[in-house]
CSV table of C-alpha atoms in Angstrom, one decimal:
chain,number,residue,atom,x,y,z
A,1,MET,CA,-10.6,-65.8,7.4
A,2,PHE,CA,-7.8,-66.0,9.9
A,3,THR,CA,-5.7,-69.2,9.7
A,4,ARG,CA,-4.9,-71.4,12.7
A,5,HIS,CA,-1.2,-70.5,12.2
A,6,VAL,CA,-1.7,-66.9,13.2
A,7,ARG,CA,-3.0,-65.6,16.5
A,8,THR,CA,-3.9,-62.0,17.3
A,9,ILE,CA,-0.9,-59.7,17.9
A,10,CYS,CA,-1.3,-60.1,21.6
A,11,ALA,CA,-4.0,-62.1,23.3
A,12,THR,CA,-4.1,-59.4,26.0
A,13,PHE,CA,-4.1,-56.4,23.8
A,14,PHE,CA,-3.9,-53.6,26.3
A,15,PHE,CA,-0.3,-54.1,27.1
A,16,ALA,CA,1.8,-54.1,24.0
A,17,GLY,CA,4.2,-57.0,23.8
A,18,VAL,CA,2.7,-58.7,26.9
A,19,CYS,CA,0.6,-61.8,26.2
A,20,GLY,CA,-1.3,-64.0,28.6
A,21,LEU,CA,-1.5,-61.5,31.3
A,22,HIS,CA,-4.0,-62.4,34.1
A,23,VAL,CA,-6.8,-59.9,34.8
A,24,GLN,CA,-5.7,-59.3,38.4
A,25,ALA,CA,-2.1,-58.6,37.3
A,26,ALA,CA,-3.4,-56.2,34.7
A,27,LEU,CA,-5.5,-54.4,37.2
A,28,ALA,CA,-2.5,-54.0,39.4
A,29,GLN,CA,-0.7,-52.3,36.5
A,30,GLY,CA,-3.5,-49.9,36.0
A,31,ALA,CA,-5.3,-51.3,32.9
A,32,PRO,CA,-8.6,-49.6,32.2
A,33,GLN,CA,-11.5,-51.7,33.6
A,34,ALA,CA,-13.4,-51.4,30.3
A,35,CYS,CA,-10.5,-53.0,28.5
A,36,LEU,CA,-10.2,-55.8,31.1
A,37,ASP,CA,-14.0,-56.4,30.6
A,38,ALA,CA,-13.5,-56.6,26.9
A,39,GLN,CA,-10.6,-59.0,27.2
A,40,SER,CA,-12.6,-61.2,29.6
A,41,ALA,CA,-15.5,-61.2,27.1
A,42,MET,CA,-13.2,-62.3,24.3
A,43,ASP,CA,-11.6,-65.0,26.4
A,44,ALA,CA,-15.1,-66.3,27.3
A,45,ARG,CA,-16.2,-66.2,23.6
A,46,ALA,CA,-19.1,-63.9,24.5
A,47,PRO,CA,-21.6,-63.0,21.8
A,48,ALA,CA,-20.0,-60.9,19.1
A,49,GLN,CA,-22.2,-57.8,19.8
A,50,THR,CA,-21.1,-57.9,23.5
A,51,GLN,CA,-17.5,-58.0,22.5
A,52,LEU,CA,-18.0,-55.1,20.1
A,53,ASP,CA,-19.7,-53.0,22.7
A,54,LEU,CA,-17.0,-53.7,25.3
A,55,LEU,CA,-14.2,-53.0,22.8
A,56,THR,CA,-15.8,-49.7,21.9
A,57,ARG,CA,-16.0,-48.8,25.6
A,58,CYS,CA,-12.3,-49.7,25.9
A,59,LEU,CA,-11.4,-47.4,23.1
A,60,GLN,CA,-13.2,-44.6,24.9
A,61,SER,CA,-11.0,-44.9,27.9
A,62,PRO,CA,-9.1,-41.7,28.6
A,63,GLY,CA,-5.4,-41.7,28.1
A,64,LEU,CA,-5.3,-45.0,26.2
A,65,PRO,CA,-1.8,-45.2,24.4
A,66,PRO,CA,-1.9,-45.3,20.6
A,67,GLU,CA,-0.4,-48.7,20.3
A,68,ILE,CA,-3.0,-50.2,22.6
A,69,SER,CA,-5.8,-48.4,20.8
A,70,ALA,CA,-4.4,-49.9,17.6
A,71,SER,CA,-4.5,-53.4,18.9
A,72,VAL,CA,-8.1,-52.9,20.2
A,73,LEU,CA,-9.2,-51.6,16.8
A,74,ASN,CA,-7.5,-54.6,15.2
A,75,ASN,CA,-9.5,-57.0,17.4
A,76,ARG,CA,-12.7,-55.1,16.8
A,77,GLY,CA,-12.1,-55.2,13.0
A,78,GLN,CA,-11.8,-58.9,13.1
A,79,ILE,CA,-15.1,-59.2,14.8
A,80,HIS,CA,-16.7,-56.9,12.3
A,81,TYR,CA,-15.3,-59.0,9.5
A,82,ALA,CA,-16.5,-62.3,11.0
A,83,ARG,CA,-20.0,-60.7,11.0
A,84,HIS,CA,-19.6,-59.9,7.2
A,85,ASP,CA,-19.3,-56.2,7.8
A,86,ALA,CA,-16.3,-55.6,5.5
A,87,ALA,CA,-16.6,-51.8,5.5
A,88,ALA,CA,-16.5,-51.5,9.3
A,89,ALA,CA,-13.6,-54.0,9.5
A,90,MET,CA,-11.6,-52.0,6.9
A,91,ALA,CA,-12.3,-48.7,8.8
A,92,ASP,CA,-11.0,-50.3,12.0
A,93,PHE,CA,-7.9,-51.8,10.4
A,94,GLN,CA,-7.0,-48.5,8.7
A,95,GLN,CA,-7.5,-46.5,11.9
A,96,ALA,CA,-5.3,-49.1,13.7
A,97,LEU,CA,-2.5,-48.6,11.1
A,98,ARG,CA,-2.7,-44.8,11.4
A,99,LEU,CA,-2.0,-45.2,15.1
A,100,ALA,CA,0.6,-48.0,14.8
A,101,PRO,CA,1.9,-48.2,11.2
A,102,LYS,CA,4.0,-51.3,12.0
A,103,LEU,CA,1.2,-53.5,13.3
A,104,ALA,CA,1.7,-56.5,11.1
A,105,GLN,CA,-1.5,-58.2,12.0
A,106,ALA,CA,-3.6,-55.2,11.0
A,107,TRP,CA,-1.8,-55.1,7.6
A,108,TYR,CA,-2.5,-58.8,7.2
A,109,ASN,CA,-6.2,-58.4,8.1
A,110,LEU,CA,-6.6,-55.4,5.8
A,111,ALA,CA,-4.9,-57.4,3.0
A,112,ILE,CA,-7.5,-60.1,3.4
A,113,VAL,CA,-10.4,-57.6,3.2
A,114,HIS,CA,-8.9,-56.2,0.0
A,115,GLU,CA,-8.3,-59.6,-1.5
A,116,GLU,CA,-11.7,-61.0,-0.8
A,117,GLY,CA,-13.2,-57.7,-2.1
A,118,GLY,CA,-11.4,-58.2,-5.4
A,119,ARG,CA,-8.8,-55.4,-4.9
A,120,ARG,CA,-5.8,-57.6,-5.6
A,121,ASP,CA,-3.2,-54.9,-6.1
A,122,GLU,CA,-4.1,-53.3,-2.8
A,123,ALA,CA,-4.0,-56.7,-1.1
A,124,LEU,CA,-0.5,-57.4,-2.5
A,125,LYS,CA,0.7,-54.1,-1.1
A,126,CYS,CA,-0.8,-54.8,2.4
A,127,TYR,CA,0.7,-58.3,2.5
A,128,GLY,CA,4.0,-56.7,1.7
A,129,ARG,CA,3.7,-54.2,4.5
A,130,ALA,CA,2.8,-57.1,6.9
A,131,VAL,CA,5.9,-59.1,6.2
A,132,GLU,CA,8.0,-55.9,6.2
A,133,ALA,CA,6.7,-55.2,9.7
A,134,GLU,CA,7.0,-58.8,10.8
A,135,PRO,CA,9.4,-60.9,8.6
A,136,LYS,CA,8.6,-64.1,10.5
A,137,PHE,CA,4.9,-64.1,9.5
A,138,PRO,CA,4.3,-67.4,7.7
A,139,ALA,CA,0.5,-66.9,7.2
A,140,ALA,CA,1.1,-63.6,5.4
A,141,PHE,CA,3.7,-65.2,3.0
A,142,TYR,CA,1.2,-68.0,2.4
A,143,ARG,CA,-1.7,-65.8,1.7
A,144,ARG,CA,0.4,-63.7,-0.7
A,145,CYS,CA,1.6,-66.9,-2.3
A,146,GLY,CA,-2.0,-67.9,-3.0
A,147,LEU,CA,-2.9,-64.5,-4.4
A,148,PHE,CA,0.1,-64.6,-6.7
A,149,TRP,CA,-1.0,-68.1,-7.8
A,150,ARG,CA,-4.5,-66.9,-8.6
A,151,MET,CA,-3.1,-64.0,-10.5
A,152,GLY,CA,-1.2,-66.4,-12.7
A,153,GLN,CA,2.2,-65.4,-11.3
A,154,ALA,CA,3.7,-68.7,-10.4
A,155,ALA,CA,7.3,-67.7,-9.8
A,156,PRO,CA,6.6,-65.2,-6.9
A,157,ALA,CA,4.1,-67.7,-5.6
A,158,VAL,CA,6.9,-70.2,-5.2
A,159,GLU,CA,9.1,-67.7,-3.5
A,160,ASP,CA,6.5,-66.7,-0.9
A,161,CYS,CA,5.4,-70.3,-0.1
A,162,SER,CA,9.0,-71.2,0.2
A,163,GLN,CA,9.4,-68.4,2.7
A,164,ALA,CA,6.4,-69.6,4.7
A,165,LEU,CA,7.8,-73.1,4.8
A,166,SER,CA,11.2,-71.9,6.0
A,167,LEU,CA,9.4,-70.4,8.9
A,168,LEU,CA,6.9,-73.2,9.5
A,169,PRO,CA,8.1,-76.5,7.8
A,170,GLY,CA,4.9,-78.3,8.7
A,171,PHE,CA,2.7,-75.8,6.9
A,172,ALA,CA,1.0,-78.4,4.6
A,173,GLU,CA,-1.2,-75.8,2.9
A,174,ALA,CA,1.8,-73.8,1.9
A,175,ARG,CA,3.6,-76.9,0.6
A,176,LEU,CA,0.6,-77.8,-1.5
A,177,MET,CA,0.3,-74.3,-3.0
A,178,ARG,CA,4.0,-74.4,-3.8
A,179,ALA,CA,3.6,-77.7,-5.5
A,180,LYS,CA,0.9,-76.3,-7.7
A,181,ALA,CA,3.1,-73.3,-8.6
A,182,LEU,CA,6.1,-75.4,-9.3
A,183,GLU,CA,4.1,-77.6,-11.6
A,184,ALA,CA,2.9,-74.5,-13.5
A,185,LEU,CA,6.5,-73.5,-14.0
A,186,GLY,CA,7.2,-77.0,-15.4
A,187,LYS,CA,9.3,-78.0,-12.4
A,188,HIS,CA,7.6,-81.3,-12.1
A,189,GLU,CA,10.2,-83.1,-10.1
A,190,GLU,CA,10.2,-80.4,-7.4
A,191,ALA,CA,6.4,-80.4,-7.4
A,192,LEU,CA,6.5,-84.2,-7.0
A,193,ALA,CA,8.8,-83.9,-4.0
A,194,ASP,CA,6.4,-81.5,-2.2
A,195,LEU,CA,3.4,-83.7,-2.9
A,196,ASN,CA,5.3,-86.9,-1.7
A,197,GLU,CA,6.1,-85.1,1.5
A,198,ILE,CA,2.5,-84.2,2.1
A,199,LEU,CA,1.3,-87.7,1.3
A,200,SER,CA,3.9,-89.2,3.6
A,201,ALA,CA,2.1,-87.6,6.5
A,202,ASN,CA,-1.4,-88.1,5.1
A,203,PRO,CA,-1.5,-90.9,2.5
A,204,LYS,CA,-5.3,-90.8,2.1
A,205,ASN,CA,-5.5,-87.2,0.9
A,206,ALA,CA,-7.6,-87.5,-2.2
A,207,VAL,CA,-6.8,-84.0,-3.5
A,208,VAL,CA,-3.1,-84.5,-3.2
A,209,LEU,CA,-3.2,-87.9,-4.8
A,210,GLY,CA,-5.0,-86.4,-7.8
A,211,LEU,CA,-2.5,-83.6,-8.1
A,212,ARG,CA,0.4,-86.1,-7.9
A,213,GLY,CA,-1.3,-88.1,-10.6
A,214,GLY,CA,-1.2,-85.1,-12.8
A,215,VAL,CA,2.5,-84.4,-12.1
A,216,LEU,CA,3.3,-88.1,-12.8
A,217,ALA,CA,1.4,-87.8,-16.0
A,218,ALA,CA,3.5,-84.8,-16.9
A,219,LEU,CA,6.6,-86.9,-16.3
A,220,ASP,CA,5.2,-89.6,-18.6
A,221,ARG,CA,4.9,-92.0,-15.7
A,222,LYS,CA,1.6,-93.3,-16.9
A,223,GLU,CA,1.1,-96.4,-14.8
A,224,GLU,CA,2.0,-94.5,-11.6
A,225,ALA,CA,-0.3,-91.7,-12.5
A,226,LEU,CA,-3.3,-94.0,-13.2
A,227,ALA,CA,-2.5,-95.8,-9.9
A,228,ASP,CA,-2.8,-92.5,-8.1
A,229,TYR,CA,-6.2,-91.8,-9.7
A,230,ASP,CA,-7.4,-95.2,-8.8
A,231,ALA,CA,-6.3,-94.6,-5.2
A,232,MET,CA,-8.0,-91.2,-5.2
A,233,LEU,CA,-11.3,-92.6,-6.3
A,234,ALA,CA,-11.1,-95.6,-3.9
A,235,LEU,CA,-11.2,-93.1,-1.0
A,236,GLY,CA,-14.8,-92.3,-1.5
A,237,PRO,CA,-17.4,-90.7,-3.7
A,238,ALA,CA,-15.7,-88.5,-6.3
A,239,ASP,CA,-16.3,-84.8,-5.9
A,240,ARG,CA,-15.6,-81.9,-8.2
A,241,GLN,CA,-11.9,-81.6,-7.4
A,242,THR,CA,-11.4,-85.3,-7.9
A,243,TYR,CA,-12.7,-85.3,-11.4
A,244,LEU,CA,-10.9,-82.1,-12.3
A,245,SER,CA,-7.6,-83.5,-11.1
A,246,ARG,CA,-8.1,-86.7,-13.0
A,247,ALA,CA,-9.1,-84.9,-16.1
A,248,VAL,CA,-5.9,-82.9,-16.2
A,249,GLY,CA,-3.8,-86.0,-15.8
A,250,LEU,CA,-5.8,-87.9,-18.4
A,251,ALA,CA,-5.3,-85.1,-20.9
A,252,ARG,CA,-1.6,-85.1,-20.3
A,253,LEU,CA,-1.6,-88.8,-20.9
A,254,LYS,CA,-3.5,-88.1,-24.2
A,255,GLU,CA,-6.5,-90.0,-22.9
A,256,TYR,CA,-8.7,-87.3,-24.3
A,257,ASP,CA,-12.0,-89.0,-24.4
A,258,ARG,CA,-11.8,-89.9,-20.8
A,259,ALA,CA,-10.7,-86.4,-19.9
A,260,VAL,CA,-13.7,-84.9,-21.7
A,261,ALA,CA,-15.9,-87.3,-19.8
A,262,ASP,CA,-14.5,-86.2,-16.4
A,263,TYR,CA,-15.0,-82.5,-17.2
A,264,GLY,CA,-18.5,-83.4,-18.3
A,265,ARG,CA,-19.2,-85.0,-14.9
A,266,VAL,CA,-18.3,-81.7,-13.2
A,267,LEU,CA,-20.3,-79.6,-15.7
A,268,ALA,CA,-23.4,-81.8,-15.2
A,269,HIS,CA,-23.6,-80.5,-11.7
A,270,LYS,CA,-22.5,-76.9,-12.5
A,271,PRO,CA,-22.7,-76.0,-16.1
A,272,ASP,CA,-20.9,-72.7,-15.6
A,273,ASP,CA,-17.9,-74.1,-13.8
A,274,VAL,CA,-15.2,-72.0,-15.5
A,275,GLU,CA,-12.2,-74.2,-14.6
A,276,ALA,CA,-14.0,-77.3,-16.1
A,277,LEU,CA,-15.0,-75.3,-19.2
A,278,LEU,CA,-11.5,-74.1,-19.7
A,279,GLY,CA,-10.0,-77.5,-19.2
A,280,ARG,CA,-12.5,-79.2,-21.6
A,281,GLY,CA,-11.9,-76.5,-24.1
A,282,ARG,CA,-8.2,-77.2,-24.1
A,283,VAL,CA,-8.8,-80.9,-24.6
A,284,PHE,CA,-11.1,-80.2,-27.5
A,285,PHE,CA,-8.3,-78.0,-28.9
A,286,ALA,CA,-5.8,-80.8,-28.6
A,287,MET,CA,-8.3,-83.1,-30.3
A,288,LYS,CA,-8.5,-80.5,-33.1
A,289,GLN,CA,-12.2,-80.1,-32.4
A,290,TYR,CA,-11.8,-76.3,-32.6
A,291,GLY,CA,-15.5,-75.5,-32.9
A,292,TYR,CA,-16.2,-77.2,-29.6
A,293,ALA,CA,-13.3,-75.4,-28.1
A,294,VAL,CA,-14.8,-72.0,-29.1
A,295,GLN,CA,-18.1,-73.1,-27.6
A,296,ASP,CA,-16.5,-73.8,-24.3
A,297,GLY,CA,-14.7,-70.5,-24.4
A,298,ASP,CA,-18.1,-68.8,-25.0
A,299,LEU,CA,-19.5,-70.4,-22.0
A,300,ALA,CA,-16.5,-69.7,-19.8
A,301,LEU,CA,-16.6,-66.0,-20.8
A,302,LYS,CA,-20.3,-65.8,-20.2
A,303,ALA,CA,-19.7,-67.0,-16.6
A,304,ASP,CA,-16.5,-64.9,-16.2
A,305,PRO,CA,-16.2,-62.1,-18.8
A,306,ARG,CA,-12.9,-60.9,-17.4
A,307,ASN,CA,-11.1,-64.3,-17.5
A,308,VAL,CA,-7.9,-63.7,-19.4
A,309,GLN,CA,-7.1,-67.3,-20.0
A,310,ALA,CA,-10.6,-67.9,-21.6
A,311,HIS,CA,-9.9,-65.1,-24.1
A,312,LEU,CA,-6.5,-66.5,-24.9
A,313,ASP,CA,-7.8,-70.1,-25.3
A,314,ARG,CA,-10.7,-69.0,-27.4
A,315,GLY,CA,-8.4,-66.8,-29.5
A,316,ASP,CA,-6.2,-69.9,-30.2
A,317,ALA,CA,-9.3,-71.8,-31.3
A,318,TYR,CA,-10.4,-69.0,-33.6
A,319,PHE,CA,-6.8,-68.9,-35.0
A,320,ALA,CA,-7.0,-72.6,-35.7
A,321,LEU,CA,-10.3,-72.1,-37.5
A,322,GLU,CA,-8.6,-69.4,-39.6
A,323,GLN,CA,-11.0,-66.8,-38.1
A,324,HIS,CA,-8.1,-64.4,-37.5
A,325,ARG,CA,-10.1,-61.3,-36.9
A,326,ASN,CA,-12.0,-63.0,-34.1
A,327,ALA,CA,-8.6,-64.2,-32.7
A,328,VAL,CA,-7.4,-60.6,-32.7
A,329,ARG,CA,-10.4,-59.5,-30.8
A,330,ASP,CA,-9.8,-62.2,-28.1
A,331,TYR,CA,-6.1,-61.5,-27.8
A,332,SER,CA,-6.9,-57.8,-27.6
A,333,ALA,CA,-9.4,-58.4,-24.8
A,334,ALA,CA,-6.7,-60.4,-22.9
A,335,ILE,CA,-4.2,-57.5,-23.4
A,336,GLU,CA,-6.8,-55.0,-22.1
A,337,LEU,CA,-7.3,-57.1,-19.0
A,338,ARG,CA,-3.6,-57.8,-18.5
A,339,PRO,CA,-1.5,-55.2,-20.4
A,340,LYS,CA,1.8,-56.8,-19.6
A,341,ASN,CA,1.0,-60.3,-20.9
A,342,ALA,CA,3.8,-60.9,-23.4
A,343,GLN,CA,2.2,-64.1,-24.8
A,344,ALA,CA,-1.0,-62.3,-25.7
A,345,TYR,CA,1.0,-59.7,-27.7
A,346,LEU,CA,2.9,-62.5,-29.4
A,347,LYS,CA,-0.2,-64.4,-30.4
A,348,ARG,CA,-1.9,-61.3,-31.7
A,349,ALA,CA,1.2,-60.5,-33.7
A,350,TYR,CA,0.8,-63.8,-35.6
A,351,ALA,CA,-2.9,-63.1,-36.1
A,352,PHE,CA,-2.1,-59.7,-37.6
A,353,LYS,CA,0.5,-61.4,-39.8
A,354,LYS,CA,-2.2,-63.8,-41.1
A,355,LEU,CA,-4.4,-60.8,-41.9
A,356,GLY,CA,-1.6,-59.1,-43.8
A,357,GLU,CA,-1.3,-56.3,-41.3
A,358,ASN,CA,2.5,-56.5,-41.1
A,359,GLU,CA,3.2,-53.2,-39.3
A,360,ARG,CA,0.9,-54.1,-36.5
A,361,ALA,CA,2.4,-57.6,-36.3
A,362,VAL,CA,5.9,-56.2,-36.0
A,363,ALA,CA,4.8,-53.8,-33.3
A,364,ASP,CA,3.2,-56.5,-31.3
A,365,GLY,CA,6.2,-58.8,-31.7
A,366,ALA,CA,8.5,-56.0,-30.4
A,367,THR,CA,6.2,-55.3,-27.5
A,368,ALA,CA,6.2,-59.0,-26.5
A,369,LYS,CA,10.0,-59.0,-26.6
A,370,ARG,CA,10.2,-55.8,-24.5
A,371,LEU,CA,7.8,-57.3,-21.9
A,372,ASP,CA,9.7,-60.5,-21.8
A,373,PRO,CA,13.3,-60.2,-23.0
A,374,SER,CA,13.8,-64.0,-22.6
A,375,LEU,CA,11.0,-64.7,-25.0
A,376,ASP,CA,12.2,-66.5,-28.1
A,377,VAL,CA,10.0,-64.9,-30.8
A,378,PRO,CA,9.6,-67.9,-33.1
A,379,ASN,CA,8.9,-68.3,-36.8
A,380,PHE,CA,5.4,-69.0,-37.7
A,381,ALA,CA,5.7,-72.8,-37.9
A,382,SER,CA,7.3,-73.1,-34.4
A,383,PHE,CA,4.8,-70.7,-33.0
A,384,TRP,CA,1.9,-72.8,-34.2
A,385,GLN,CA,3.5,-75.9,-32.8
A,386,SER,CA,3.9,-74.2,-29.5
A,387,ILE,CA,0.2,-73.4,-29.1
A,388,THR,CA,-1.1,-76.7,-30.5
A,389,SER,CA,1.0,-78.9,-28.3
A,390,VAL,CA,-1.0,-77.9,-25.2
A,391,PHE,CA,-0.4,-81.1,-23.3
A,392,ASP,CA,3.2,-81.9,-24.3
């Protein structure tokens, strides 16, 4: 849960701002014995229950200053979370923040509990409070970057990972996440620069080789892309991520049959792999095999009924099959799940247009433009080209 880039706020929690204090020196300054015992247990990596018991005794020490109590609660919360007791962890982090509202580590830890519990909006708020309290907190920027990425918000993801890298230039995980977000924004050259830097330090990183292959494919550098895929596979037995990475690149190179085969290898091991189903569905769409694209959309939504992209992709396939009412249902489901998705409104506008429901089409087009003023609301022909050229 807690990355190697971030330590607890203070290893010796009972003196705010004083880290690495020896036990005897702490005794001389009057630290409660119960807190010293707890610190010794943590330093010695005692059993978790022993640490919890001693931290609780420390908290019961009379006259313990609020900021010290907050740090103790933060430590205890981390132990609770490591033992998979998210409710107890959350209670400790929240109590710590009531005592010390600017305790950045507690905000960060609380954000992780929210994020891994599926409460993404709350997690974003807590990561924001963490970096507000401690602007030089690379792990918090990185975690928020990853969360933005998983929420489909590539631009703020790039900003946060860039901030993490400005604080910790060697933070390879942040550089990799930024490369993914840059690629999603179509900034392939910038993504390539990040991936090259990672590979300069670790040239045998199969995952990064696969991602670079995909970026090179997007740049129409076919031979280099295929060389990266060969190098990736030469490193050892291919795993899920290896095949997914190669499938994306092969699709961009319009090697559709080979891409379908790679997605099939993933699905042979895990038939409900949503990422593979979505990817294969998009390849089928590009091949104009719209019925198969609908089937993969069905399977993806069976595995993850709230997947916005699956609704959008299946809606496009229904549109291509001229099943415009079904397309409207999928686009509407996407809007319900993500009400500010301008593309979903735009797609539904054209589905309504095909159904002859012109007033609803105009209303959706206006909503799309309001949500994204930069959106060029196209005529029908250019709109259809925009959703069929999925790998251009």
